[in-house]
Amino acid sequence: MWYFLNVIFNILNKKIYNYFPYPYFVSVVHLAVGVVYCLVSWAVGLPKRAPIDANLLKLLIPVAVCHALGHVTSNVSFAAVAVSFTHTIKALEPFFNAAASQFILGQPIPFTLWLSLAPVVLGVSMASLTELSFNWTGFISAMISNISFTYRSIYSKKAMTDMDSTNIYAYISIIALFVCIPPAIIIEGPQLMKYGFNDALAKVGTTKFITDLFWVGMFYHLYNQLATNTLERVAPLTHAVGNVLKRVFVIGFSILAFGNKISTQTGIGTVIAISGVAMYSFIKAKLEEEKRQLKST
């Protein structure tokens, strides 16, 4: 379900950008639909809302800010270039995670782990050089997204609590929504009011426009919620395999859905990058398992 919802989200999201190229506003819609879903779920008690205090709020705000920034910049990239290319660039996320662990958290990264990241950097570089949809906005936005999600991971470790993942993600979504609204108004507000909404309505009609925005928001929230719930319940190695396969699924289905033409070098670069992510994930998962066994003994 995590894969299925993620693929549908990416395809529908890109289709919306083809007739409504306003990623800041669409990012707000994603979060707003999710927040409404959370509020309704809490109202009916599925799940029961966990109370939040000032201390937990302080811990969650940095996580939510990084989540909001990463989400918006991902969408700016999706709107600017092919979905497959954005996900290829986002394959660099483990590299940024490793760098942050080494130089910010002070956690030494084994040489084998750094070595496994070399194919990721090489593959992304190969894909970028010949990608037919390449532009700097899409590339830089995807890179900023990688950095934002890396810091989200760092702050998430500090915010680990006994609260269940469903409630944690609900609170993060609410805070992230408030973070995303001001830049959307400032950057895209005038264009939207002048001709953005009118152009979209003229192209697809009111009903399709509203339903597309609603469903893309639902798919966004549900795939993130299922990812959070799933990854909370599986072993590190399963987590690693799951993340790699998810990216393969999204890239593959997006190419089929949009008929994107990619050069041979882009295809080879993408395969090398994904293979590097797989190597990194497997090595990291084994190291974590060894640490866990040492602690238990």
Phi, psi and omega in degrees: 000323178300310179298312184301311181294325179294316179297313180299318178302310183298319181291312180294321179300314181292323178297323178295317181294337179292336177238354181215078188279064180230079188295331180292316179293316181297324177299319177297318179299315178309308183290321182297316178298319178296320179295317177300317178302316180295317181296319177295318179299317177296322182298325180265000176081019179234087002271173175289135182292128176276135180293151179233140179244178184297323181295315179293323178299318179298325179287325185278335182301311178299322178298314182293322179297315178295322177298316180296314180296316179296322180293312182297313182293328173299316181290324175299320178293315179302322181288333187269328185226179179295145179303318181299323181290317178302316181290332174294316177297320181289350173294344178284354184306319177301326178298314179293324177297317180296316180298318180294319179297318183288311191259341180255312181274347180073022179265117182297134179257124180302150181301323181298326180290316176298320182297323181292341181278345180301314178298329180295311180296316179298313182296317178295320178297315178299315181294322183291323185296329184239009180296126185292333182262011186300134163209159188292328179299312180296318182293308183295321179298318178296323178292319177298322177300317177301314181295317181297315181290333174295313178293329175300319179296319180297311181291331180296323179298324179286338185260011180298125181224182177279354180293141181291158186296328181296315179290321178301312182294327178296314179295320178298319180296319181296313180296316181298325179299314179294330178289324186279335185296311182302311180296329178295317179293315183291314187279318186247347184309306181300319180293320180298315182289328184283310182211348184301304180296316182299319179296317180295317180295323179292327183280316188237349181090158185296314185298311181295320181299312182292315181294323177299314181294321179296311185290325179294325176294319178295314181296322179298310183294315185293322180291323177292320180295316179294323177298315180297314180295322182291311184292341177287339190250003184240164179287158181305320181293320176296318176304313182298312179298318181300317181294320180293312182296326178300315181294322177298316179299312183297313180298313181298310182291327179292323177295319179293318185291321186254355179061033181297133175273128177236145179286164178301318181295322177297316179299314179296317179299319179297316180297317179298316181298313180295322178297320177297319177298320179298313179301312179301314183297316180296314181296315181296318180296320179293320178297318179295323179293321178296319178298319181295320180292322178297319179295320182291329179277000000 
